[in-house]
Short mmCIF file of C-alpha atoms and ligand atoms in Angstrom, two decimals:
data_model
loop_
_atom_site.label_atom_id
_atom_site.label_comp_id
_atom_site.label_asym_id
_atom_site.label_seq_id
_atom_site.Cartn_x
_atom_site.Cartn_y
_atom_site.Cartn_z
CA UNK C 123 4.68 -1.78 14.44
CA UNK C 124 3.61 -3.63 11.34
CA UNK C 125 0.36 -1.85 10.49
CA UNK C 126 1.09 -1.85 6.76
CA UNK C 127 0.63 -5.64 6.86
CA UNK C 128 -2.71 -5.42 8.58
CA UNK C 129 -4.51 -3.74 11.48
CA UNK C 130 -6.79 -4.94 14.28
CA UNK C 131 -10.53 -4.57 13.73
CA UNK C 132 -11.63 -1.50 15.64
CA UNK C 133 -14.49 -2.02 18.13
CA UNK C 134 -16.78 0.52 16.42
CA UNK C 135 -16.50 -1.42 13.13
CA UNK C 136 -17.16 -4.72 14.90
CA UNK C 137 -20.24 -3.24 16.63
CA UNK C 138 -21.57 -1.92 13.30
CA UNK C 139 -21.06 -5.32 11.66
CA UNK C 140 -22.58 -7.54 14.35
CA UNK C 141 -26.31 -7.14 13.47
CA UNK C 142 -25.57 -8.17 9.87
CA UNK C 143 -24.31 -11.56 11.01
CA UNK C 144 -27.50 -12.51 12.84
CA UNK C 145 -30.66 -10.35 13.04
CA UNK C 146 -30.11 -8.58 9.70
CA UNK C 147 -28.73 -11.48 7.73
CA UNK C 148 -30.81 -10.91 4.60
CA UNK C 149 -29.56 -11.19 1.04
CA UNK C 150 -29.34 -7.63 -0.28
CA UNK C 151 -30.97 -8.77 -3.55
CA UNK C 152 -34.13 -10.20 -1.90
CA UNK C 153 -37.39 -8.30 -2.29
CA UNK C 154 -38.73 -8.95 1.23
CA UNK C 155 -37.99 -6.73 4.18
CA UNK C 156 -35.04 -8.85 5.43
CA UNK C 157 -33.40 -8.37 2.09
CA UNK C 158 -34.31 -4.71 1.86
CA UNK C 159 -32.77 -4.06 5.25
CA UNK C 160 -29.46 -5.53 4.04
CA UNK C 161 -29.82 -3.70 0.71
CA UNK C 162 -30.29 -0.40 2.50
CA UNK C 163 -27.16 -0.96 4.59
CA UNK C 164 -25.26 -1.74 1.41
CA UNK C 165 -26.44 1.40 -0.38
CA UNK C 166 -25.84 3.57 2.69
CA UNK C 167 -22.29 2.20 2.81
CA UNK C 168 -21.81 2.92 -0.89
CA UNK C 169 -23.04 6.51 -0.44
CA UNK C 170 -20.79 7.02 2.57
CA UNK C 171 -17.72 5.71 0.71
CA UNK C 172 -18.60 7.90 -2.28
CA UNK C 173 -18.75 10.88 0.10
CA UNK C 174 -15.25 10.12 1.41
CA UNK C 175 -13.88 9.96 -2.13
CA UNK C 176 -16.00 12.89 -3.40
CA UNK C 177 -17.44 10.45 -5.93
CA UNK C 178 -20.89 9.30 -6.96
CA UNK C 179 -22.33 6.18 -5.27
CA UNK C 180 -22.62 4.56 -8.72
CA UNK C 181 -18.82 4.85 -9.06
CA UNK C 182 -18.12 2.63 -6.00
CA UNK C 183 -17.92 -1.16 -6.32
CA UNK C 184 -17.33 -3.33 -3.28
CA UNK C 185 -14.87 -6.19 -3.75
CA UNK C 186 -13.10 -8.84 -1.67
CA UNK C 187 -10.08 -6.58 -1.07
CA UNK C 188 -7.17 -4.73 -2.60
CA UNK C 189 -6.00 -7.68 -4.69
CA UNK C 190 -9.36 -8.11 -6.39
CA UNK C 191 -9.73 -4.37 -6.98
CA UNK C 192 -6.28 -4.18 -8.62
CA UNK C 193 -7.02 -7.23 -10.79
CA UNK C 194 -10.42 -5.83 -11.74
CA UNK C 195 -8.89 -2.49 -12.75
CA UNK C 196 -6.07 -3.90 -14.88
CA UNK C 197 -7.82 -6.87 -16.47
CA UNK C 198 -11.18 -5.11 -16.64
CA UNK C 199 -9.86 -2.08 -18.52
CA UNK C 200 -7.65 -4.23 -20.78
CA UNK C 201 -10.55 -6.45 -21.80
CA UNK C 202 -12.99 -3.56 -22.37
CA UNK C 203 -10.50 -1.62 -24.52
CA UNK C 204 -9.22 -4.21 -26.96
CA UNK C 205 -8.24 -1.58 -29.52
CA UNK C 206 -5.59 -0.37 -27.04
CA UNK C 207 -3.05 -3.01 -26.11
CA UNK C 208 -0.46 -1.10 -24.08
CA UNK C 209 -0.34 -0.80 -20.30
CA UNK C 210 2.09 1.16 -18.16
CA UNK C 211 2.91 0.48 -14.54
CA UNK C 212 5.97 0.77 -12.30
CA UNK C 213 8.69 -1.52 -11.02
CA UNK C 214 7.70 -0.91 -7.38
CA UNK C 215 4.02 -1.90 -7.45
CA UNK C 216 2.56 -4.50 -5.11
CA UNK C 217 2.26 -7.96 -6.65
CA UNK C 218 -1.50 -7.42 -6.79
CA UNK C 219 -0.68 -5.08 -9.72
CA UNK C 220 2.57 -6.61 -11.02
CA UNK C 221 1.15 -10.11 -11.39
CA UNK C 222 -2.03 -9.18 -13.32
CA UNK C 223 0.22 -6.96 -15.49
CA UNK C 224 2.45 -9.97 -16.16
CA UNK C 225 -0.61 -12.10 -16.89
CA UNK C 226 -1.81 -9.47 -19.37
CA UNK C 227 1.62 -9.42 -21.04
CA UNK C 228 1.19 -13.17 -21.68
CA UNK C 229 -2.29 -12.56 -23.04
CA UNK C 230 -1.82 -10.04 -25.80
CA UNK C 231 -0.84 -6.84 -24.00
CA UNK C 232 2.43 -4.97 -24.01
CA UNK C 233 3.45 -3.78 -20.55
CA UNK C 234 5.98 -1.03 -19.76
CA UNK C 235 7.43 -0.99 -16.23
CA UNK C 236 8.61 2.50 -15.28
CA UNK C 237 11.71 2.96 -13.14
CA UNK C 238 11.81 5.07 -9.97
CA UNK C 239 14.49 7.35 -8.58
CA UNK C 240 16.54 6.50 -5.48
CA UNK C 241 13.67 7.65 -3.24
CA UNK C 242 11.11 5.52 -5.05
CA UNK C 243 9.50 8.42 -6.92
CA UNK C 244 8.01 7.99 -10.39
CA UNK C 245 8.78 10.91 -12.71
CA UNK C 246 5.62 12.15 -14.53
CA UNK C 247 7.94 12.99 -17.48
CA UNK C 248 8.72 9.25 -17.74
CA UNK C 249 5.00 8.53 -17.94
CA UNK C 250 4.74 11.13 -20.70
CA UNK C 251 7.59 9.50 -22.64
CA UNK C 252 6.20 5.97 -22.23
CA UNK C 253 2.59 6.70 -23.25
CA UNK C 254 1.63 5.70 -26.79
CA UNK C 255 -1.51 6.11 -28.84
CA UNK C 256 -2.57 2.58 -27.85
CA UNK C 257 -1.98 2.98 -24.09
CA UNK C 258 -5.20 1.91 -22.40
CA UNK C 259 -4.17 2.26 -18.77
CA UNK C 260 -1.46 3.65 -16.53
CA UNK C 261 -1.31 2.20 -13.00
CA UNK C 262 0.85 3.87 -10.35
CA UNK C 263 0.42 3.21 -6.64
CA UNK C 264 -0.51 6.14 -4.37
CA UNK C 265 1.94 5.18 -1.65
CA UNK C 266 4.41 2.33 -1.61
CA UNK C 267 3.68 -0.43 0.89
CA UNK C 268 7.35 -1.00 1.75
CA UNK C 269 9.18 2.32 1.76
CA UNK C 270 6.12 4.58 2.17
CA UNK C 271 7.02 6.95 -0.69
CA UNK C 272 4.00 8.99 -1.86
CA UNK C 273 3.84 9.34 -5.66
CA UNK C 274 2.92 12.54 -7.57
CA UNK C 275 -0.53 11.14 -8.37
CA UNK C 276 -2.18 14.32 -9.59
CA UNK C 277 0.66 15.15 -12.01
CA UNK C 278 0.77 11.58 -13.36
CA UNK C 279 -3.02 11.55 -13.80
CA UNK C 280 -2.81 14.84 -15.72
CA UNK C 281 -0.25 13.38 -18.15
CA UNK C 282 -2.46 10.30 -18.70
CA UNK C 283 -5.47 12.46 -19.52
CA UNK C 284 -3.50 14.66 -21.96
CA UNK C 285 -2.90 11.43 -23.90
CA UNK C 286 -6.35 9.86 -23.48
CA UNK C 287 -5.20 6.99 -21.23
CA UNK C 288 -7.05 5.90 -18.10
CA UNK C 289 -5.25 6.32 -14.79
CA UNK C 290 -5.54 3.72 -12.00
CA UNK C 291 -3.95 3.99 -8.58
CA UNK C 292 -3.51 1.30 -5.96
CA UNK C 293 -4.34 3.37 -2.88
CA UNK C 294 -4.42 0.42 -0.48
CA UNK C 295 -1.74 1.98 1.76
CA UNK C 296 -2.95 5.58 1.36
CA UNK C 297 -6.75 5.38 1.73
CA UNK C 298 -7.71 6.55 5.22
CA UNK C 299 -4.09 7.48 5.96
CA UNK C 300 -3.45 10.67 3.96
CA UNK C 301 -5.73 13.12 2.07
CA UNK C 302 -6.45 11.95 -1.50
CA UNK C 303 -6.78 14.42 -4.37
CA UNK C 304 -9.01 12.52 -6.82
CA UNK C 305 -9.07 15.14 -9.60
CA UNK C 306 -7.11 13.10 -12.14
CA UNK C 307 -7.83 9.59 -10.93
CA UNK C 308 -10.09 7.32 -13.01
CA UNK C 309 -9.79 4.12 -10.99
CA UNK C 310 -8.72 3.53 -7.40
CA UNK C 311 -8.27 0.41 -5.25
CA UNK C 312 -8.68 0.38 -1.47
CA UNK C 313 -8.74 -2.31 1.18
CA UNK C 314 -10.52 -2.50 4.53
CA UNK C 315 -8.03 -4.41 6.67
CA UNK C 316 -5.35 -1.72 6.37
CA UNK C 317 -7.56 0.81 8.17
CA UNK C 318 -8.92 -1.16 11.13
CA UNK C 319 -11.78 -2.72 9.18
CA UNK C 320 -12.40 -6.45 8.60
CA UNK C 321 -10.29 -8.54 6.21
CA UNK C 322 -11.65 -9.75 2.87
CA UNK C 323 -13.38 -6.56 1.76
CA UNK C 324 -12.28 -3.62 -0.36
CA UNK C 325 -13.49 -1.26 -3.03
CA UNK C 326 -12.84 -0.24 -6.58
CA UNK C 327 -13.67 3.31 -7.57
CA UNK C 328 -14.25 3.61 -11.32
CA UNK C 329 -15.12 7.04 -12.63
CA UNK C 330 -18.39 7.23 -14.55
CA UNK C 331 -17.75 6.57 -18.24
CA UNK C 332 -14.61 4.45 -17.76
CA UNK C 333 -14.86 1.47 -20.09
CA UNK C 334 -14.34 -1.58 -17.87
CA UNK C 335 -15.52 -5.17 -17.94
CA UNK C 336 -16.24 -7.24 -14.84
CA UNK C 337 -13.87 -9.87 -13.54
CA UNK C 338 -16.68 -11.98 -12.04
CA UNK C 339 -19.84 -12.89 -13.91
CA UNK C 340 -22.97 -14.20 -12.23
CA UNK C 341 -26.02 -12.70 -10.56
CA UNK C 342 -25.22 -9.14 -11.64
CA UNK C 343 -24.67 -7.58 -8.21
CA UNK C 344 -22.74 -4.30 -7.88
CA UNK C 345 -24.34 -2.95 -11.09
CA UNK C 346 -23.08 -6.04 -12.90
CA UNK C 347 -19.46 -5.15 -12.12
CA UNK C 348 -18.97 -7.72 -9.38
CA UNK C 349 -21.35 -10.64 -9.17
CA UNK C 350 -21.77 -12.60 -5.96
CA UNK C 351 -23.98 -12.10 -2.89
CA UNK C 352 -22.59 -9.04 -1.16
CA UNK C 353 -20.56 -9.28 2.04
CA UNK C 354 -22.90 -6.86 3.80
CA UNK C 355 -21.40 -7.21 7.29
CA UNK C 356 -17.88 -6.73 5.88
CA UNK C 357 -18.93 -3.74 3.80
CA UNK C 358 -20.65 -2.11 6.80
CA UNK C 359 -17.53 -2.69 8.93
CA UNK C 360 -15.22 -1.36 6.20
CA UNK C 361 -17.37 1.75 5.82
CA UNK C 362 -17.46 2.44 9.56
CA UNK C 363 -13.69 2.03 9.81
CA UNK C 364 -13.11 4.28 6.77
CA UNK C 365 -15.41 7.02 8.09
CA UNK C 366 -13.56 7.03 11.39
CA UNK C 367 -10.15 6.94 9.69
CA UNK C 368 -11.03 10.01 7.60
CA UNK C 369 -12.45 11.80 10.65
CA UNK C 370 -9.41 11.06 12.80
CA UNK C 371 -6.84 11.74 10.06
CA UNK C 372 -6.15 15.39 11.02
CA UNK C 373 -5.24 14.20 14.52
CA UNK C 374 -3.64 10.83 13.77
CA UNK C 375 -1.38 11.89 10.89
CA UNK C 376 0.70 14.41 12.87
CA UNK C 377 0.62 12.23 15.99
CA UNK C 378 2.02 9.19 14.19
CA UNK C 379 4.47 11.31 12.21
CA UNK C 380 5.91 12.71 15.44
CA UNK C 381 6.27 9.22 16.87
CA UNK C 382 7.80 7.98 13.61
CA UNK C 383 10.35 10.81 13.60
CA UNK C 384 11.28 10.00 17.18
CA UNK C 385 11.66 6.34 16.21
CA UNK C 386 13.87 7.11 13.20
CA UNK C 387 16.11 9.36 15.30
CA UNK C 388 16.52 6.61 17.86
CA UNK C 389 17.14 3.66 15.56
CA UNK C 390 19.45 5.16 12.93
CA UNK C 391 22.86 3.76 13.86
CA UNK C 392 26.25 3.70 12.18
CA UNK C 393 26.10 2.07 8.76
CA UNK C 394 22.35 2.55 8.48
CA UNK C 395 20.03 4.83 6.56
CA UNK C 396 16.39 5.58 5.89
CA UNK C 397 15.00 4.14 2.65
CA UNK C 398 12.33 6.05 0.73
CA UNK C 399 11.78 9.79 0.45
CA UNK C 400 12.66 11.84 3.55
CA UNK C 401 9.50 13.99 3.29
CA UNK C 402 7.17 12.59 0.62
CA UNK C 403 6.33 9.51 2.65
CA UNK C 404 3.49 8.05 4.67
CA UNK C 405 3.55 9.68 8.12
CA UNK C 406 3.58 6.34 9.92
CA UNK C 407 6.27 4.61 7.84
CA UNK C 408 9.97 4.20 8.65
CA UNK C 409 12.10 1.89 6.52
CA UNK C 410 15.68 1.50 7.63
CA UNK C 411 18.61 -0.39 6.15
CA UNK C 412 21.28 -1.79 8.47
CA UNK C 413 24.42 -2.86 6.69
CA UNK C 414 25.96 -6.20 7.68
CA UNK C 415 22.71 -7.52 9.18
CA UNK C 416 20.08 -9.88 7.85
CA UNK C 417 16.59 -8.41 8.10
CA UNK C 418 15.01 -11.81 8.86
CA UNK C 419 17.28 -12.33 11.89
CA UNK C 420 16.37 -8.84 13.10
CA UNK C 421 12.64 -9.55 12.69
CA UNK C 422 12.93 -12.78 14.70
CA UNK C 423 15.04 -11.25 17.48
CA UNK C 424 12.71 -8.26 17.78
CA UNK C 425 9.77 -10.67 17.84
CA UNK C 426 11.43 -12.29 20.84
CA UNK C 427 11.18 -8.90 22.55
CA UNK C 428 7.48 -8.54 21.63
CA UNK C 429 8.12 -6.15 18.73
CA UNK C 430 6.41 -6.94 15.40
CA UNK C 431 8.07 -5.46 12.32
CA UNK C 432 8.74 -6.76 8.83
CA UNK C 433 11.42 -6.75 6.20
CA UNK C 434 9.12 -5.78 3.35
CA UNK C 435 5.61 -6.59 2.33
CA UNK C 436 3.87 -9.26 4.42
CA UNK C 437 2.93 -11.21 1.29
CA UNK C 438 6.53 -11.73 0.19
CA UNK C 439 8.11 -12.02 3.64
CA UNK C 440 8.42 -15.78 3.32
CA UNK C 441 10.30 -15.46 0.04
CA UNK C 442 14.10 -15.39 0.14
CA UNK C 443 14.25 -13.03 -2.82
CA UNK C 444 15.29 -9.48 -1.91
CA UNK C 445 12.55 -6.90 -2.25
CA UNK C 446 11.93 -5.78 -5.83
CA UNK C 447 11.14 -2.33 -4.44
CA UNK C 448 14.52 -1.93 -2.74
CA UNK C 449 16.40 -3.27 -5.76
CA UNK C 450 14.53 -0.70 -7.89
CA UNK C 451 15.94 2.06 -5.67
CA UNK C 452 19.43 0.83 -6.53
CA UNK C 453 20.20 -1.03 -3.31
CA UNK C 454 22.50 -4.05 -3.50
CA UNK C 455 21.12 -7.49 -2.67
CA UNK C 456 22.74 -7.61 0.77
CA UNK C 457 21.49 -4.09 1.56
CA UNK C 458 17.96 -5.01 0.55
CA UNK C 459 18.23 -8.07 2.82
CA UNK C 460 19.26 -5.85 5.73
CA UNK C 461 16.21 -3.59 5.67
CA UNK C 462 13.39 -3.30 8.19
CA UNK C 463 9.95 -1.73 7.86
CA UNK C 464 8.23 -0.09 10.83
CA UNK C 465 4.65 1.06 10.29
CA UNK C 466 2.99 2.73 13.25
CA UNK C 467 -0.69 2.63 14.03
CA UNK C 468 -3.36 4.33 16.09
CA UNK C 469 -2.61 2.29 19.21
CA UNK C 470 1.14 2.90 19.26
CA UNK C 471 2.41 5.22 21.98
CA UNK C 472 5.62 7.08 22.81
CA UNK C 473 6.37 4.30 25.28
CA UNK C 474 6.23 1.73 22.43
CA UNK C 475 8.64 3.83 20.37
CA UNK C 476 11.04 4.22 23.30
CA UNK C 477 10.86 0.48 23.95
CA UNK C 478 11.95 -0.22 20.35
CA UNK C 479 14.71 2.39 20.64
CA UNK C 480 15.99 0.60 23.75
CA UNK C 481 15.87 -2.89 22.22
CA UNK C 482 17.00 -2.49 18.62
CA UNK C 483 20.58 -1.12 18.81
CA UNK C 484 22.01 -3.93 20.99
CA UNK C 485 20.36 -6.53 18.72
CA UNK C 486 21.91 -4.95 15.62
CA UNK C 487 25.28 -4.88 17.38
CA UNK C 488 25.00 -8.54 18.39
CA UNK C 489 24.06 -9.63 14.86
CA UNK C 490 26.82 -7.58 13.31
CA UNK C 491 29.40 -9.35 15.48
CA UNK C 492 28.27 -12.60 13.88
CA UNK C 493 28.01 -11.18 10.36
CA UNK C 494 30.07 -12.79 7.58
CA UNK C 495 29.41 -9.67 5.46
CA UNK C 496 31.01 -7.43 8.05
CA UNK C 497 34.16 -9.52 8.46
CA UNK C 498 34.56 -9.76 4.70
CA UNK C 499 34.12 -6.00 4.35
CA UNK C 500 36.57 -5.28 7.14
CA UNK C 501 39.12 -7.63 5.63
CA UNK C 502 38.91 -5.79 2.34
CA UNK C 503 38.98 -2.40 4.17
CA UNK C 504 35.83 -1.65 2.26
CA UNK C 505 34.77 2.01 2.21
CA UNK C 506 31.15 2.26 0.98
CA UNK C 507 31.28 5.60 -0.81
CA UNK C 508 28.55 4.62 -3.28
CA UNK C 509 25.98 4.64 -0.47
CA UNK C 510 26.14 8.38 0.10
CA UNK C 511 23.19 8.89 -2.18
CA UNK C 512 21.00 6.96 0.28
CA UNK C 513 21.72 9.36 3.11
CA UNK C 514 24.17 6.85 4.53
CA UNK C 515 25.71 7.61 7.94
CA UNK C 516 29.39 6.74 7.93
CA UNK C 517 31.64 5.52 10.66
C1 PLP U 12 -0.15 -1.63 -1.99
C2 PLP U 12 -1.00 -2.84 -1.79
N1 PLP U 12 -1.81 -3.25 -2.77
C3 PLP U 12 -2.61 -4.33 -2.63
C4 PLP U 12 -2.61 -5.07 -1.48
C5 PLP U 12 -3.52 -6.25 -1.35
O1 PLP U 12 -4.65 -5.94 -0.59
P1 PLP U 12 -5.54 -7.11 0.06
O2 PLP U 12 -4.71 -7.69 1.16
O3 PLP U 12 -6.76 -6.41 0.57
O4 PLP U 12 -5.84 -8.07 -1.02
C6 PLP U 12 -1.76 -4.69 -0.42
C7 PLP U 12 -1.72 -5.50 0.82
O5 PLP U 12 -0.68 -5.70 1.41
C8 PLP U 12 -0.94 -3.54 -0.58
O6 PLP U 12 -0.12 -3.13 0.39
#
């Protein structure tokens, strides 16, 4: 139940990739037939991805994953538009956006980090207020990787275009999971391993005409936007997985949502609440805060029962810092530490959900008995009225 971290490679993607590891191993840039065979697979993949995004093949660049695509979008637009030095993003982005933004702020750019409301939503009016005449790029994620909140992407994109700024969205958690309205999007990042494709491959969509410079210079592959011999097998596997994800979406979205709702109903206990927006959220995401419990202890005890969940994003799960996303919602440090993320996937069943529902409550109870937070709170007869805004269940 940790599919936001990564997903298993689906057999159809593996089967599509296999020939490109041995028989069809050519370099897509070679003129001979081995090369042409690989080149054709690459261009077929590009056309297929363009079809999924209702884009032109020339607007799709394959990369090594979501992190590279985000870096390419932020740094690439900043370096191609040196007359515009301002960038806007949000406080709840993945570090693949926050860290290049921070790097840019140390290298001549001014960066504005927009706040979110208690559900994690960005207000398009805040984008409007923050945009200046020298804003080159606004970057707002499509769906948050921790709490699953889906942002008003079309409205934000509209505001950017009224002011002549480019709009980038990190769609790593949304691509292949929910329908994407691309009307006001100029740049989009996606990653293969979140949708049952191989790891180490992703894409950057950049609308025709967007001024962007490459991150990698070399042999000029990917129309000069991303040099380096192409990962043909990975790209073929990514494309197969994406095609199937889009095809299965009308069936999988409601199926996973139903399972998720059953899960939430079963695991919301006293002194717990759902983080993120109740409705505007990824259909497979549940993010629950348990007061008086440490998320890490919960993760380890659930792991002992064969249940894989996480406290936040996989990349920062080894850090002891509370999640920047949860703090941005207004949660206290100890509340952020007591949160768990469940992200369902295509192989999860009702039996899996019922298994979690049977295992989790006694573990929470056991940990709470040991909790120093709980005894301190009880001693002070602490009544947590300020948590009502999070949909907190009392008593
Ligand atoms: C929202 C978001 N952006 C970017 C990334 C990074 O993608 P990749 O692992 O393909 O580099 C992730 C991965 O966790 C993510 O969730």
